[in-house]
Amino acid sequence: MSEHTRVGKSGFETRAIHAGYDPDPTTGAVIPPIFATSTYKQDGVGGLRGGYEYSRSANPTRTALEGALAAVEEGERGFVFASGLAAEDTLVRSTCAPGDHVVLPDDAYGGTFRLFDKVERAWGVEHTSAAVSDVDAVRAAIRPGRTRLVWIETPTNPLLNIGDIEALAAVTHEAGALLVVDNTFASPYLQQPLTLGADVVVHSTTKYVGGHSDVVGGALVVRDLDLADRIAFHQNAIGAVAGPFDCFLTHRGLKTLAVRMERHCDNAERVAAFLLDHPAVTQVIYPGLPDHPGHDVAACQMRRFGGMVSFRVAGGEEQALAVCERAQVFTLGESLGGVESLIEHPGRMTHASVAGTDLEVPADLVRLSVGIETAEDLIADLDQALRAV
Ligand code: P1T
């Protein structure tokens, strides 16, 4: 039995560190080497060594990461891509045809909405938005016989709404559709949607999985082997794959996900508590707060409540922008999930593409990706950034 088969039933941290790769048989290399090769020598025509033929189809550095992601998400197979959006597009092409319909969140990453609204729709895949926190609204948005995917984020980006994965899986399956969960905000450490009935997990591995803001990537993980075969076919046929250098960095990040997430959660809880008491803050949105409408569901399906905190600023958009610009330890920038704290204005930045749609976000909203710096420094920085409001 290989070593990585043996980690199959192990704890999360053991899987994150060991799954997907056994020390290299020739050198003993403990970490998957960066196989910077586009092609592979064949021993006679079709005589592939280990199934490797061409690096769009498969590359050992990528195989290791794909195996590790499948293991931490408790899925059967993982697939990695050049970005989260590349993963999403490949999934849609693997599962939908012109005339099909998808239910989307009414609060989601702006780029995901733009992909469906501006790209997939032009190829005949229509969409309807519904609140992921409202199972009846999702049921009502399903078009029987046409809806192929019910797509959720939980927590959502940027309003941190919570969808009940088990309940949504039941509604989705009743309609013969697949439940897709974008697990980017929770990370596989905090939540494993496939164990709650989801069919596909999507990640922007750019975020918590990579964890160091040094690489862009995406992933899909599935349970069903027929669906896996369809995705594998499209991954190769479309070719939006992650290269071996990016896979190496992403895999290195995955190994420390558990310890990083614990600190992200500790710091986010401290930051949320600080903001709650601040007179310049009109609302703090964090699923860990007992009065968050999704708190109880989140407490059931997540290990902890994550590193993302959103809040609304007294004085509207102008003051929200000013807070973002005054922050110093929090870096003003898009993205999330890295060790460093980031601050951004969703309305003008990550969610500019949803302006004027059902997904438009409040103009006074600020989103924090709370990093793993010293909590007191983060709080002092927000205090000075909010003082002039
Ligand atoms: O950026 P990319 O790796 O292509 O992933 C897209 C994506 C998908 N899903 C969620 C929930 C996301 O948050 C993202 C990317 N989000 C940002 C860049 C952001 O700042 O919100």
PDB file of N, CA, C and O and ligand atoms in Angstrom, residues 83-86 88 109 112 153 157 182 184-185 204-207 216-217 334-336 344 350-351 367, ligand 1:
ATOM      1  N   SER A  83      -6.985  29.491 -12.931  1.00  0.00           N
ATOM      2  CA  SER A  83      -7.603  30.464 -12.021  1.00  0.00           C
ATOM      3  C   SER A  83      -8.929  29.872 -11.551  1.00  0.00           C
ATOM      4  O   SER A  83      -9.414  28.865 -12.118  1.00  0.00           O
ATOM      5  N   GLY A  84      -9.532  30.523 -10.559  1.00  0.00           N
ATOM      6  CA  GLY A  84     -10.857  30.088 -10.111  1.00  0.00           C
ATOM      7  C   GLY A  84     -11.861  30.184 -11.247  1.00  0.00           C
ATOM      8  O   GLY A  84     -12.696  29.289 -11.440  1.00  0.00           O
ATOM      9  N   LEU A  85     -11.799  31.270 -12.008  1.00  0.00           N
ATOM     10  CA  LEU A  85     -12.763  31.441 -13.092  1.00  0.00           C
ATOM     11  C   LEU A  85     -12.549  30.415 -14.204  1.00  0.00           C
ATOM     12  O   LEU A  85     -13.521  29.963 -14.829  1.00  0.00           O
ATOM     13  N   ALA A  86     -11.320  30.018 -14.440  1.00  0.00           N
ATOM     14  CA  ALA A  86     -11.063  28.965 -15.438  1.00  0.00           C
ATOM     15  C   ALA A  86     -11.708  27.658 -14.975  1.00  0.00           C
ATOM     16  O   ALA A  86     -12.298  26.911 -15.778  1.00  0.00           O
ATOM     17  N   GLU A  88     -14.343  27.443 -13.049  1.00  0.00           N
ATOM     18  CA  GLU A  88     -15.799  27.616 -13.163  1.00  0.00           C
ATOM     19  C   GLU A  88     -16.260  27.416 -14.607  1.00  0.00           C
ATOM     20  O   GLU A  88     -17.242  26.736 -14.877  1.00  0.00           O
ATOM     21  N   TYR A 109     -19.264  36.470  -5.787  1.00  0.00           N
ATOM     22  CA  TYR A 109     -18.111  37.170  -6.361  1.00  0.00           C
ATOM     23  C   TYR A 109     -18.521  37.785  -7.708  1.00  0.00           C
ATOM     24  O   TYR A 109     -19.117  37.094  -8.561  1.00  0.00           O
ATOM     25  N   THR A 112     -17.712  35.912 -10.899  1.00  0.00           N
ATOM     26  CA  THR A 112     -18.533  34.723 -11.180  1.00  0.00           C
ATOM     27  C   THR A 112     -19.815  35.155 -11.882  1.00  0.00           C
ATOM     28  O   THR A 112     -20.228  34.577 -12.893  1.00  0.00           O
ATOM     29  N   GLU A 153     -22.359  30.111  -3.008  1.00  0.00           N
ATOM     30  CA  GLU A 153     -21.185  30.382  -2.182  1.00  0.00           C
ATOM     31  C   GLU A 153     -21.709  30.357  -0.754  1.00  0.00           C
ATOM     32  O   GLU A 153     -22.821  30.807  -0.500  1.00  0.00           O
ATOM     33  N   ASN A 157     -19.610  36.096  -0.983  1.00  0.00           N
ATOM     34  CA  ASN A 157     -18.668  37.204  -1.184  1.00  0.00           C
ATOM     35  C   ASN A 157     -19.458  38.380  -1.758  1.00  0.00           C
ATOM     36  O   ASN A 157     -19.952  38.267  -2.879  1.00  0.00           O
ATOM     37  N   ASP A 182     -19.127  26.920  -4.062  1.00  0.00           N
ATOM     38  CA  ASP A 182     -17.849  27.630  -4.096  1.00  0.00           C
ATOM     39  C   ASP A 182     -17.393  27.766  -2.649  1.00  0.00           C
ATOM     40  O   ASP A 182     -17.976  28.514  -1.856  1.00  0.00           O
ATOM     41  N   THR A 184     -14.514  28.774  -1.469  1.00  0.00           N
ATOM     42  CA  THR A 184     -13.325  29.626  -1.356  1.00  0.00           C
ATOM     43  C   THR A 184     -13.253  30.340  -0.016  1.00  0.00           C
ATOM     44  O   THR A 184     -12.184  30.399   0.611  1.00  0.00           O
ATOM     45  N   PHE A 185     -14.378  30.924   0.444  1.00  0.00           N
ATOM     46  CA  PHE A 185     -14.323  31.725   1.674  1.00  0.00           C
ATOM     47  C   PHE A 185     -14.110  30.855   2.912  1.00  0.00           C
ATOM     48  O   PHE A 185     -13.454  31.271   3.847  1.00  0.00           O
ATOM     49  N   SER A 204     -11.340  29.118  -5.665  1.00  0.00           N
ATOM     50  CA  SER A 204     -10.259  29.963  -6.125  1.00  0.00           C
ATOM     51  C   SER A 204      -9.115  29.635  -5.174  1.00  0.00           C
ATOM     52  O   SER A 204      -9.103  30.093  -4.019  1.00  0.00           O
ATOM     53  N   THR A 205      -8.158  28.814  -5.625  1.00  0.00           N
ATOM     54  CA  THR A 205      -7.032  28.444  -4.746  1.00  0.00           C
ATOM     55  C   THR A 205      -6.069  29.618  -4.567  1.00  0.00           C
ATOM     56  O   THR A 205      -5.140  29.545  -3.753  1.00  0.00           O
ATOM     57  N   THR A 206      -6.305  30.679  -5.340  1.00  0.00           N
ATOM     58  CA  THR A 206      -5.598  31.953  -5.161  1.00  0.00           C
ATOM     59  C   THR A 206      -5.703  32.426  -3.710  1.00  0.00           C
ATOM     60  O   THR A 206      -4.845  33.162  -3.238  1.00  0.00           O
ATOM     61  N   LYS A 207      -6.749  32.008  -3.005  1.00  0.00           N
ATOM     62  CA  LYS A 207      -7.106  32.574  -1.709  1.00  0.00           C
ATOM     63  C   LYS A 207      -6.503  31.743  -0.569  1.00  0.00           C
ATOM     64  O   LYS A 207      -5.304  31.649  -0.486  1.00  0.00           O
ATOM     65  N   VAL A 216      -2.043  32.526  -8.593  1.00  0.00           N
ATOM     66  CA  VAL A 216      -3.462  32.485  -8.984  1.00  0.00           C
ATOM     67  C   VAL A 216      -3.785  31.054  -9.423  1.00  0.00           C
ATOM     68  O   VAL A 216      -2.989  30.434 -10.144  1.00  0.00           O
ATOM     69  N   GLY A 217      -4.926  30.531  -8.993  1.00  0.00           N
ATOM     70  CA  GLY A 217      -5.304  29.174  -9.407  1.00  0.00           C
ATOM     71  C   GLY A 217      -6.734  28.858  -9.029  1.00  0.00           C
ATOM     72  O   GLY A 217      -7.377  29.596  -8.272  1.00  0.00           O
ATOM     73  N   GLU A 334      -7.527  44.080  -3.967  1.00  0.00           N
ATOM     74  CA  GLU A 334      -8.482  42.996  -4.205  1.00  0.00           C
ATOM     75  C   GLU A 334      -7.861  41.687  -3.729  1.00  0.00           C
ATOM     76  O   GLU A 334      -6.693  41.624  -3.416  1.00  0.00           O
ATOM     77  N   SER A 335      -8.667  40.652  -3.730  1.00  0.00           N
ATOM     78  CA  SER A 335      -8.298  39.305  -3.309  1.00  0.00           C
ATOM     79  C   SER A 335      -8.426  39.149  -1.795  1.00  0.00           C
ATOM     80  O   SER A 335      -8.853  40.081  -1.080  1.00  0.00           O
ATOM     81  N   LEU A 336      -8.073  37.974  -1.311  1.00  0.00           N
ATOM     82  CA  LEU A 336      -8.293  37.613   0.090  1.00  0.00           C
ATOM     83  C   LEU A 336      -7.545  36.314   0.371  1.00  0.00           C
ATOM     84  O   LEU A 336      -7.042  35.670  -0.545  1.00  0.00           O
ATOM     85  N   GLU A 344     -10.810  46.361   1.239  1.00  0.00           N
ATOM     86  CA  GLU A 344     -11.261  46.816  -0.080  1.00  0.00           C
ATOM     87  C   GLU A 344     -12.691  47.328  -0.011  1.00  0.00           C
ATOM     88  O   GLU A 344     -13.425  47.058   0.950  1.00  0.00           O
ATOM     89  N   THR A 350     -13.956  44.713  -6.235  1.00  0.00           N
ATOM     90  CA  THR A 350     -14.240  43.325  -6.642  1.00  0.00           C
ATOM     91  C   THR A 350     -15.628  43.118  -7.220  1.00  0.00           C
ATOM     92  O   THR A 350     -15.868  42.148  -7.938  1.00  0.00           O
ATOM     93  N   HIS A 351     -16.580  44.002  -6.863  1.00  0.00           N
ATOM     94  CA  HIS A 351     -17.956  43.794  -7.295  1.00  0.00           C
ATOM     95  C   HIS A 351     -18.450  44.914  -8.206  1.00  0.00           C
ATOM     96  O   HIS A 351     -19.659  45.113  -8.362  1.00  0.00           O
ATOM     97  N   ARG A 367     -14.893  45.515   2.935  1.00  0.00           N
ATOM     98  CA  ARG A 367     -14.613  44.094   3.176  1.00  0.00           C
ATOM     99  C   ARG A 367     -13.181  43.933   3.659  1.00  0.00           C
ATOM    100  O   ARG A 367     -12.254  44.506   3.074  1.00  0.00           O
TER     101      ARG A 367
HETATM  102  O1  P1T B   1      -9.627  35.143  -9.108  1.00  0.00           O
HETATM  103  P1  P1T B   1      -9.841  33.694  -9.455  1.00  0.00           P
HETATM  104  O2  P1T B   1      -8.765  32.787  -8.946  1.00  0.00           O
HETATM  105  O3  P1T B   1     -10.168  33.477 -10.902  1.00  0.00           O
HETATM  106  O4  P1T B   1     -11.154  33.225  -8.619  1.00  0.00           O
HETATM  107  C1  P1T B   1     -12.412  33.772  -8.823  1.00  0.00           C
HETATM  108  C2  P1T B   1     -13.217  33.684  -7.563  1.00  0.00           C
HETATM  109  C3  P1T B   1     -14.133  32.654  -7.431  1.00  0.00           C
HETATM  110  N1  P1T B   1     -14.893  32.510  -6.317  1.00  0.00           N
HETATM  111  C4  P1T B   1     -14.786  33.372  -5.297  1.00  0.00           C
HETATM  112  C5  P1T B   1     -15.660  33.198  -4.090  1.00  0.00           C
HETATM  113  C6  P1T B   1     -13.872  34.434  -5.352  1.00  0.00           C
HETATM  114  O5  P1T B   1     -13.790  35.260  -4.310  1.00  0.00           O
HETATM  115  C7  P1T B   1     -13.073  34.599  -6.513  1.00  0.00           C
HETATM  116  C8  P1T B   1     -12.116  35.734  -6.656  1.00  0.00           C
HETATM  117  N2  P1T B   1     -12.335  36.768  -5.752  1.00  0.00           N
HETATM  118  C9  P1T B   1     -11.594  37.927  -5.670  1.00  0.00           C
HETATM  119  C10 P1T B   1     -10.550  38.203  -6.453  1.00  0.00           C
HETATM  120  C11 P1T B   1     -12.022  38.864  -4.611  1.00  0.00           C
HETATM  121  O6  P1T B   1     -11.259  39.771  -4.234  1.00  0.00           O
HETATM  122  O7  P1T B   1     -13.139  38.696  -4.105  1.00  0.00           O
END
